[in-house]
PDB file of C-alpha atoms in Angstrom:
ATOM      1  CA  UNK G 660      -9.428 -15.594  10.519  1.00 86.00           C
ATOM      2  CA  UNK G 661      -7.759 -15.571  14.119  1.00 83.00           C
ATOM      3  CA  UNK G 662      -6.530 -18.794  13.597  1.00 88.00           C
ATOM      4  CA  UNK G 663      -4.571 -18.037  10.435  1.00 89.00           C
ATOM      5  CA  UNK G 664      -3.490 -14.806  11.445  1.00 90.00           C
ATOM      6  CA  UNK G 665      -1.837 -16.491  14.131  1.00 91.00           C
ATOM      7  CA  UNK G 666      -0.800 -19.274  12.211  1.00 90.00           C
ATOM      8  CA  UNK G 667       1.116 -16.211  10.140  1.00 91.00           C
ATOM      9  CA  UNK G 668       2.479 -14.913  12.999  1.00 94.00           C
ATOM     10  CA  UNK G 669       0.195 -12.191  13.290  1.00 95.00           C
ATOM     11  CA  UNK G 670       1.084 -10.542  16.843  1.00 94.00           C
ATOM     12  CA  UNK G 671      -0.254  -6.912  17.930  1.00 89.00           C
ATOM     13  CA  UNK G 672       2.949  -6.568  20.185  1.00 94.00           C
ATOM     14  CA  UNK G 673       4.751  -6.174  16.665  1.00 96.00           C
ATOM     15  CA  UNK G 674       4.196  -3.049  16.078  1.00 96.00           C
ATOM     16  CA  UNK G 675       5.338  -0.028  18.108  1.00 96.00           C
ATOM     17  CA  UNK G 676       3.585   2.247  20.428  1.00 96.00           C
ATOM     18  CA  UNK G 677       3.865   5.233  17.651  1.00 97.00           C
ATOM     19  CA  UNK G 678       2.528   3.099  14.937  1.00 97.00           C
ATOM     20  CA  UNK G 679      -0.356   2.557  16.729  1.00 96.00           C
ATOM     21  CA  UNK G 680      -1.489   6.222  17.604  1.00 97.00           C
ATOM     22  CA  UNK G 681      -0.044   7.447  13.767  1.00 98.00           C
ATOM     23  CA  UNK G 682      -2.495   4.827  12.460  1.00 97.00           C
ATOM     24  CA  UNK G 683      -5.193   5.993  14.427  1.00 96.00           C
ATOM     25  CA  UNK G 684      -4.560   9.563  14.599  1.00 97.00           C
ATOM     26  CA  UNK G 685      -2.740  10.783  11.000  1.00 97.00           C
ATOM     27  CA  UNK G 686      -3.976   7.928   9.683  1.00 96.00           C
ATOM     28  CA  UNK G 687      -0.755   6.574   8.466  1.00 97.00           C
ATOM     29  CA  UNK G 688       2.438   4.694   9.787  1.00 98.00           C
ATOM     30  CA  UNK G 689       5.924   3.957   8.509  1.00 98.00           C
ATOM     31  CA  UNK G 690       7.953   0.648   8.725  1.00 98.00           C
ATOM     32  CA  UNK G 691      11.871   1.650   8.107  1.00 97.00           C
ATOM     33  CA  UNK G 692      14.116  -1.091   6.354  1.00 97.00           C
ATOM     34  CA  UNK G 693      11.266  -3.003   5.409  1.00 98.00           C
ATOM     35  CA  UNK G 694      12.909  -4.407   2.565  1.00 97.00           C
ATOM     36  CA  UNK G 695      16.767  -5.271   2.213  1.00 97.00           C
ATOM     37  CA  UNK G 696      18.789  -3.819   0.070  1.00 97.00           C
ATOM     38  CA  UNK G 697      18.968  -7.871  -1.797  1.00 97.00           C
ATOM     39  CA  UNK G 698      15.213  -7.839  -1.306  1.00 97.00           C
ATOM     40  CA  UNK G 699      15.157  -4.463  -3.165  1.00 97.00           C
ATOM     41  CA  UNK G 700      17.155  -5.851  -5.930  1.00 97.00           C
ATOM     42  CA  UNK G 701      15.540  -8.627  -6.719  1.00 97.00           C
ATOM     43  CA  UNK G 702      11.958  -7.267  -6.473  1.00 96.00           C
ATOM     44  CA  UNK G 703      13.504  -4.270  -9.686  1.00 96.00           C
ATOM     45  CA  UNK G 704      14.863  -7.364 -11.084  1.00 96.00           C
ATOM     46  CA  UNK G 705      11.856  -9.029 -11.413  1.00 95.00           C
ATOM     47  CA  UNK G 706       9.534  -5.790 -12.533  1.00 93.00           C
ATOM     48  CA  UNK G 707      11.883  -5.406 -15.219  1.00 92.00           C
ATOM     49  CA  UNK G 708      11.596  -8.920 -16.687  1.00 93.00           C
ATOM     50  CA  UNK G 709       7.957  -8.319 -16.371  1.00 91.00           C
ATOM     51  CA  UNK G 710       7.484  -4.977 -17.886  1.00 87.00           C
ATOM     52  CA  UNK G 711       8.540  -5.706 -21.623  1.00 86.00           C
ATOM     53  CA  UNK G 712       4.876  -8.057 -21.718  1.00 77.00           C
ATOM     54  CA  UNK G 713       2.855  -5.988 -20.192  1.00 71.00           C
ATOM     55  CA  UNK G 714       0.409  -4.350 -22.119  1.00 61.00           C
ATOM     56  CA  UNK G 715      -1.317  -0.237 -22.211  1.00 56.00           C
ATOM     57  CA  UNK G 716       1.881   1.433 -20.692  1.00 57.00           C
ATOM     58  CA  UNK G 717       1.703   4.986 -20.266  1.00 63.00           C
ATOM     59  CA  UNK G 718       3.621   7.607 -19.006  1.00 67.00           C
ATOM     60  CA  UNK G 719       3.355   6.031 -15.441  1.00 74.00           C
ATOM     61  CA  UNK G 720       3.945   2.103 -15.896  1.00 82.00           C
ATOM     62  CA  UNK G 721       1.893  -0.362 -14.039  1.00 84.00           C
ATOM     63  CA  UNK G 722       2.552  -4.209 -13.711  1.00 90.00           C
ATOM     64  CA  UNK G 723      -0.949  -5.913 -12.166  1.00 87.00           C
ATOM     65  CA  UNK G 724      -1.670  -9.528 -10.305  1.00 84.00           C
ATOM     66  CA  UNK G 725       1.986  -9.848  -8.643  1.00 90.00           C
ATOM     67  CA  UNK G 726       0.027 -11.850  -6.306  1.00 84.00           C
ATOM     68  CA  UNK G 727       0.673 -14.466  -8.392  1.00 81.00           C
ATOM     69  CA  UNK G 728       3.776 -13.805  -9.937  1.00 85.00           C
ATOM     70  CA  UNK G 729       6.615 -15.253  -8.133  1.00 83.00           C
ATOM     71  CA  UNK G 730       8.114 -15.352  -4.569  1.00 89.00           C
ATOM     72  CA  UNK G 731       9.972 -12.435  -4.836  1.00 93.00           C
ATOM     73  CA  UNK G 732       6.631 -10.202  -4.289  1.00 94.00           C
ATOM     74  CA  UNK G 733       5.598 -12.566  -1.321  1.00 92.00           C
ATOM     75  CA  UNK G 734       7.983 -10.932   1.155  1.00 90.00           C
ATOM     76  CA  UNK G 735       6.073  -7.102   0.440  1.00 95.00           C
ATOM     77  CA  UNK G 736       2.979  -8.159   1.690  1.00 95.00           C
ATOM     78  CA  UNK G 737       3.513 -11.675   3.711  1.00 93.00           C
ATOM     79  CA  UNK G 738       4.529  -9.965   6.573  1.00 95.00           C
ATOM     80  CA  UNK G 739       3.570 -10.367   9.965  1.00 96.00           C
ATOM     81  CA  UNK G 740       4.187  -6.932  11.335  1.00 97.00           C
ATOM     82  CA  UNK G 741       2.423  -4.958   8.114  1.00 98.00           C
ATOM     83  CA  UNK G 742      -0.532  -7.589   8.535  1.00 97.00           C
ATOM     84  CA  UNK G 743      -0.308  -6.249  12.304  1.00 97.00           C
ATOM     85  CA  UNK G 744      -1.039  -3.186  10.934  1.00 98.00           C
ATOM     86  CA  UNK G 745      -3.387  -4.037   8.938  1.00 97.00           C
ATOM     87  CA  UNK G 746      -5.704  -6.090  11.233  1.00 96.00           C
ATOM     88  CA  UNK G 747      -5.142  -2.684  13.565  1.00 96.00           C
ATOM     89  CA  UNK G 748      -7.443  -0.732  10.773  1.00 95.00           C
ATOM     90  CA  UNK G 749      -9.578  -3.314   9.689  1.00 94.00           C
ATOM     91  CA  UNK G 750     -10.179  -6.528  12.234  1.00 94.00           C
ATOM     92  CA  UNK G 751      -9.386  -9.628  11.732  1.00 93.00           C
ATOM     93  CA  UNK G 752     -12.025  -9.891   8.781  1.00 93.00           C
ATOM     94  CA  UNK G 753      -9.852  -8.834   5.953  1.00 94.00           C
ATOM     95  CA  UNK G 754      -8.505  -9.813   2.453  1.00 92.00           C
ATOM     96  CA  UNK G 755      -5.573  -9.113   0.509  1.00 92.00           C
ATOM     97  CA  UNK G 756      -6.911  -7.828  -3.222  1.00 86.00           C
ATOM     98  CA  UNK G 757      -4.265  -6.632  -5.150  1.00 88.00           C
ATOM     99  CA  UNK G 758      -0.490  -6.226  -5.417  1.00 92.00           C
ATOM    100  CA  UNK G 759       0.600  -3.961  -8.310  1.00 92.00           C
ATOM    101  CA  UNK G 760       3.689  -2.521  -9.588  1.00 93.00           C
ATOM    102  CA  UNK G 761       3.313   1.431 -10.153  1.00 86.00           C
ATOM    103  CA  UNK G 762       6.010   3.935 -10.958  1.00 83.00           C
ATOM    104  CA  UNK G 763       5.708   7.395 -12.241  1.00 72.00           C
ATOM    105  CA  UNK G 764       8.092   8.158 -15.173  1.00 68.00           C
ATOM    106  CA  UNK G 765      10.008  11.710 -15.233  1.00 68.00           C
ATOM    107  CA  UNK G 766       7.451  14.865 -15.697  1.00 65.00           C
ATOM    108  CA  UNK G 767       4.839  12.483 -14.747  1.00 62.00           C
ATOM    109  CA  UNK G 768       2.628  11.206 -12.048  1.00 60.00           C
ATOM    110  CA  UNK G 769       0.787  14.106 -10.384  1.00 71.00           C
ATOM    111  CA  UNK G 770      -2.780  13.503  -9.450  1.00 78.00           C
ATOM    112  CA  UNK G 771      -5.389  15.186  -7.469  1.00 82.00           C
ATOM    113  CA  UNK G 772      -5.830  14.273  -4.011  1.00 86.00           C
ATOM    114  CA  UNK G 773      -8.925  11.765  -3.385  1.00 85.00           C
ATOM    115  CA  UNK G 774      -9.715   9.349  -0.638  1.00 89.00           C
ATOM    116  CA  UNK G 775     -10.472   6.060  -1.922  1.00 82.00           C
ATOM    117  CA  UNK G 776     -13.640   6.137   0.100  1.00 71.00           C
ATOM    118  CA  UNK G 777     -15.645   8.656   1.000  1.00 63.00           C
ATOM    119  CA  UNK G 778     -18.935   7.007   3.155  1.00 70.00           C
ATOM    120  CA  UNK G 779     -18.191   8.259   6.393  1.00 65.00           C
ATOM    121  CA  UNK G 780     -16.769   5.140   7.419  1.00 79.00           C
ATOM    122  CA  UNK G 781     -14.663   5.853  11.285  1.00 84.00           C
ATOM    123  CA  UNK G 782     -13.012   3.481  14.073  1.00 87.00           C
ATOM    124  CA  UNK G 783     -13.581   0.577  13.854  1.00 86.00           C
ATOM    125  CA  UNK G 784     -15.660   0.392  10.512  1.00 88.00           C
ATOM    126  CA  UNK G 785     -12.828   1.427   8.055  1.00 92.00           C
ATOM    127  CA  UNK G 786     -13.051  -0.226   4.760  1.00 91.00           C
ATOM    128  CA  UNK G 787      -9.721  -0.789   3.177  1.00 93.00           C
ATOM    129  CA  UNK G 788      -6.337   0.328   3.624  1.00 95.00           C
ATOM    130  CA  UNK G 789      -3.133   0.273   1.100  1.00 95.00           C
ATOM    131  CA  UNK G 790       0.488  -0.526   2.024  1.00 97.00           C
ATOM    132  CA  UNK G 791       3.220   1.447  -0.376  1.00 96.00           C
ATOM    133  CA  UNK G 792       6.816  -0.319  -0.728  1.00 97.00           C
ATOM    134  CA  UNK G 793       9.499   1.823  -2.255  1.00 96.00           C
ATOM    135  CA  UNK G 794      11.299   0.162  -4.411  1.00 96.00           C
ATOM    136  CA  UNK G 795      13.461   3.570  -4.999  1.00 93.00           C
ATOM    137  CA  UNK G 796      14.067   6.507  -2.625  1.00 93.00           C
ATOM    138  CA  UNK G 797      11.039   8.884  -2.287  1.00 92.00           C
ATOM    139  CA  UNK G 798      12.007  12.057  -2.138  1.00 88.00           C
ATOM    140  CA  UNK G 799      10.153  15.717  -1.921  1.00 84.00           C
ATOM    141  CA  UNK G 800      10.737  16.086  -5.928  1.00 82.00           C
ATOM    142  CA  UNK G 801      10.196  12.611  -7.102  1.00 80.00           C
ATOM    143  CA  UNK G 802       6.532  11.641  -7.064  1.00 76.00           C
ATOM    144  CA  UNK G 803       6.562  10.547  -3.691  1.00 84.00           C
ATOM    145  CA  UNK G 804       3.238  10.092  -2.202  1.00 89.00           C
ATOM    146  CA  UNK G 805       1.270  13.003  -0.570  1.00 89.00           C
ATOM    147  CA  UNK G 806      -1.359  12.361   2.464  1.00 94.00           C
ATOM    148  CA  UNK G 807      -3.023  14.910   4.927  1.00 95.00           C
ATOM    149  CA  UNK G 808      -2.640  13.966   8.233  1.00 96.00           C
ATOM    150  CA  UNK G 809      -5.779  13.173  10.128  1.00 95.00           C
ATOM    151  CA  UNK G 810      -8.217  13.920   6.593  1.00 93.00           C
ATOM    152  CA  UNK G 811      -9.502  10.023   7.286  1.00 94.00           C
ATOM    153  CA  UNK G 812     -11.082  11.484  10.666  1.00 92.00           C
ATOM    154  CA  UNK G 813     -12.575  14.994   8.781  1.00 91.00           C
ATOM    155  CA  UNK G 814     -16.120  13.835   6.816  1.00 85.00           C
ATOM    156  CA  UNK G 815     -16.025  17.070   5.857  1.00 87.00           C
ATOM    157  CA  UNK G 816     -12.592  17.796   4.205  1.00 88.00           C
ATOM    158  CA  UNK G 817     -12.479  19.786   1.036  1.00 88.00           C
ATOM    159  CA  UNK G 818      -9.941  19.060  -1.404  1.00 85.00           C
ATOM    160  CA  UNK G 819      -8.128  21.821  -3.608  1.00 86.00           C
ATOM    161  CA  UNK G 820      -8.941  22.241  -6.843  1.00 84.00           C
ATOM    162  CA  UNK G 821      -6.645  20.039  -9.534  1.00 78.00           C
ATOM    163  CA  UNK G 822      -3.046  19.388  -7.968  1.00 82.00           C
ATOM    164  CA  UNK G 823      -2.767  22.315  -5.773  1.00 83.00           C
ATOM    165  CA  UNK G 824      -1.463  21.308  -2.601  1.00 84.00           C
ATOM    166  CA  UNK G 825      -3.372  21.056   0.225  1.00 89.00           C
ATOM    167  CA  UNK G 826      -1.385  23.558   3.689  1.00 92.00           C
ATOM    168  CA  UNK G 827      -1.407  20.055   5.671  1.00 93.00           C
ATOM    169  CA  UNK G 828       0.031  17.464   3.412  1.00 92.00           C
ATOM    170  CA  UNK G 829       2.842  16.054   3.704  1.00 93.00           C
ATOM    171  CA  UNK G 830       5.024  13.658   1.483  1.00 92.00           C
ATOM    172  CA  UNK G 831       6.377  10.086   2.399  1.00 94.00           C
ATOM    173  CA  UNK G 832       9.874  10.518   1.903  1.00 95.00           C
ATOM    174  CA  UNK G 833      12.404   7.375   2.753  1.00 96.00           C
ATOM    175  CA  UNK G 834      14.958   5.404   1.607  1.00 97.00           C
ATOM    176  CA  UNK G 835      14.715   2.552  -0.771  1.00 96.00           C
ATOM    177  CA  UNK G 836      12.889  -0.965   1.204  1.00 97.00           C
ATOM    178  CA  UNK G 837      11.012   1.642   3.275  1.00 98.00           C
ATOM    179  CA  UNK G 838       7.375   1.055   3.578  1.00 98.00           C
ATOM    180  CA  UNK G 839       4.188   3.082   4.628  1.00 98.00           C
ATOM    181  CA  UNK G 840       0.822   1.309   5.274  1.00 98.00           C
ATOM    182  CA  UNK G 841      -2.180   4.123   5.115  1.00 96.00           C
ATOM    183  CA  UNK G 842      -5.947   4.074   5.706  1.00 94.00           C
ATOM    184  CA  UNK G 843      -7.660   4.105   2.139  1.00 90.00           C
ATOM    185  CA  UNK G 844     -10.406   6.491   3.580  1.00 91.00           C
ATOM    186  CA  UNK G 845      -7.142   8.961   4.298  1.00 93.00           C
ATOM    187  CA  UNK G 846      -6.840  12.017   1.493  1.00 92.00           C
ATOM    188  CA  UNK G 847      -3.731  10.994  -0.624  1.00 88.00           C
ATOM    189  CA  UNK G 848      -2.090  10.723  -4.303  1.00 86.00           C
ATOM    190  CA  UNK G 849       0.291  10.452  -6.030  1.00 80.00           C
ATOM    191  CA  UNK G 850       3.188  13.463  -7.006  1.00 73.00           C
ATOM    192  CA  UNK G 851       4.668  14.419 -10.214  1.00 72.00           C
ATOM    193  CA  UNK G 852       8.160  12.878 -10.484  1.00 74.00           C
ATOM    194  CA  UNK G 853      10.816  15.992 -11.756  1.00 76.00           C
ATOM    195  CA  UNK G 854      13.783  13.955 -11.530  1.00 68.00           C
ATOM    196  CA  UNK G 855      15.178  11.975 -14.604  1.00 67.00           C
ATOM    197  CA  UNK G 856      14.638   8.622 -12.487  1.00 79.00           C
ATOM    198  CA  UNK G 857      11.686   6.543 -12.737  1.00 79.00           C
ATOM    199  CA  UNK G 858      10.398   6.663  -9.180  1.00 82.00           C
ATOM    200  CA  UNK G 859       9.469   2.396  -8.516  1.00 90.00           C
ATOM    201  CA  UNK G 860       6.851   1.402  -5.503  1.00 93.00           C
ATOM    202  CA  UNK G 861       4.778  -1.765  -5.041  1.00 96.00           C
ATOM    203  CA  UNK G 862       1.038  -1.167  -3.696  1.00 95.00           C
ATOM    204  CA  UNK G 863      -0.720  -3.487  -1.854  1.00 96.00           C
ATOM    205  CA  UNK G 864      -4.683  -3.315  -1.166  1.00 94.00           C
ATOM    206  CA  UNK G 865      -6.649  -4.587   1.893  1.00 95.00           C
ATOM    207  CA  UNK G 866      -9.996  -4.795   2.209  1.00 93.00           C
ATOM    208  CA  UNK G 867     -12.613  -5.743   5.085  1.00 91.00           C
ATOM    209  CA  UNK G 868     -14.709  -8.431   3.911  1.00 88.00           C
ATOM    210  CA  UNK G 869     -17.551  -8.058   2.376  1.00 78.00           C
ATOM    211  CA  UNK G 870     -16.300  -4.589   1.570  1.00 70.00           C
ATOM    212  CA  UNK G 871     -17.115  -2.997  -2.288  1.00 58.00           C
ATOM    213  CA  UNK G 872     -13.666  -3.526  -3.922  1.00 52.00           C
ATOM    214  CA  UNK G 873     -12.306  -1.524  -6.516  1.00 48.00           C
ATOM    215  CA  UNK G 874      -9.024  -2.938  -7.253  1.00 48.00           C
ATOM    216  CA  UNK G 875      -8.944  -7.043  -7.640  1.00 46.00           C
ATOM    217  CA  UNK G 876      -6.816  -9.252  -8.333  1.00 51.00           C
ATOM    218  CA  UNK G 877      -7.803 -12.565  -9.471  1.00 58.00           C
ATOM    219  CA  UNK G 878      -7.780 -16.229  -8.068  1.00 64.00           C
ATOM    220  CA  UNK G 879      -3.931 -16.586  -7.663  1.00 66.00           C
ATOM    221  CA  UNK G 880      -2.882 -19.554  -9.831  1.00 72.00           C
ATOM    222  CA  UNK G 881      -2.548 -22.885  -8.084  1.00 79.00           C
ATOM    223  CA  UNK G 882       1.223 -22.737  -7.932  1.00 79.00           C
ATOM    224  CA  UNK G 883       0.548 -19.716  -5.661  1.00 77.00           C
ATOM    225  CA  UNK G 884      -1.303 -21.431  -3.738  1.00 79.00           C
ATOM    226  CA  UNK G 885       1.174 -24.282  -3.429  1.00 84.00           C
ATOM    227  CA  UNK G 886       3.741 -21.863  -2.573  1.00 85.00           C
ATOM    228  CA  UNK G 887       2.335 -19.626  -0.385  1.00 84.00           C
ATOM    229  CA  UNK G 888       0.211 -22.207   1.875  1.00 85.00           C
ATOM    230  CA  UNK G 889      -2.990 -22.367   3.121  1.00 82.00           C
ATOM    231  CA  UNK G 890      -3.243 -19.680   5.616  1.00 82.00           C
ATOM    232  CA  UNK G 891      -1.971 -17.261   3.401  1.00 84.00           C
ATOM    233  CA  UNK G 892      -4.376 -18.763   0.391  1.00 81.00           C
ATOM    234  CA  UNK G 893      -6.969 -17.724   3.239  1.00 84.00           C
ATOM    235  CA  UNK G 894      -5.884 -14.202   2.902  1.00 87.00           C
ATOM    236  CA  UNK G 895      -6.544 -13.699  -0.611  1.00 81.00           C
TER     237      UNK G 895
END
């Protein structure tokens, strides 16, 4: 997987200093103007074409397998810096398994915080790790992400009860095309949205190889794989 890293353009001296230690040490890091505005655009553009077909909608809407579903998604995850990141937390030995479409309606989307893994995993052995794209602003009110800083490092963190906050979260709050890549094994979820706007965000998954998975997309059709290329095809 070198090879096709650096075949995508995979460089380490892509990301900054900071990123580097907030990956490490909150377990977290932030890429401003990730997206352009266009690039924002066209990625709402496309979710809403897509929405009216998809099927068990709830209060929160979901769109699944965007892997596959156009070049307009390619540009949130193709990325050499974010895959930067990525191979930072993980090693070279990793796999792109999902890209979904998630937004939490108005009066919706509060969860309880939970790590996606729990099994004590540390440097240099973490398992997976999820990239967030805001396809709207994230503010303090509008279901923006929570994490606690530095939980992926505590094995023996307790949660609060429910959706009571937790004295060391904090919320990822940016504009519109910002983007946040965070270590799965990190104590996060999702907010409730009080607004009246639906609050948009693509999530892409990582894994390490031969890592469980619990969210999977499946073999990206062959036009994907005509469009995206070989090394990429590699990364799914």
């Amino acid at each position: 997987m070198h090879d096709v890293l650096l075949e995508l353009g995979v460089r380490s001296d892509l990301l900054q200093p900071q990123q580097l230690v907030d990956l490490d040490e909150l377990g977290f890091c932030r890429f401003d103007a990730f997206l352009r505005p266009a690039q924002v655009g066209s990625a709402l553009a496309e979710v809403e074409r897509l929405l009216p077909a998809a099927t068990g909608q709830s209060a929160t809407l979901h769109l699944k397998s965007l892997l596959a579903a156009g070049p307009v998604f390619d540009a949130l995850w193709l990325r050499p810096g974010l895959l930067a990141a990525v191979r930072h937390l993980l090693g070279p030995e990793f796999r792109v398994d999902e890209v979904r479409y998630r937004a939490g309606a108005p009066e919706h989307g509060g969860q309880a915080l939970r790590a996606n893994s729990v099994d004590g995993s540390g440097p240099g052995r973490w398992q997976e790790c999820t990239a967030i794209v805001a396809l709207a602003d994230f503010t303090e009110d509008n279901g923006s992400t929570r994490v606690v800083p530095g939980s992926h490092l505590d094995y023996a963190f307790v949660a609060p009860e429910g959706h009571e906050p937790h004295p060391e979260e904090t919320r990822l709050v940016g504009e519109a095309g910002t983007a946040w890549l965070f270590n799965s094994h990190l104590w996060h979820s999702g907010a409730r949205n009080d607004p009246t706007d639906v609050r948009h965000a693509v999530l892409i998954g990582f894994h390490r190889r031969g890592a469980g998975t619990t969210l999977f997309d499946d073999r990206p059709a062959d036009a994907a794989i005509e469009r995206l290329g070989s090394a990429a095809y590699l990364l799914m």
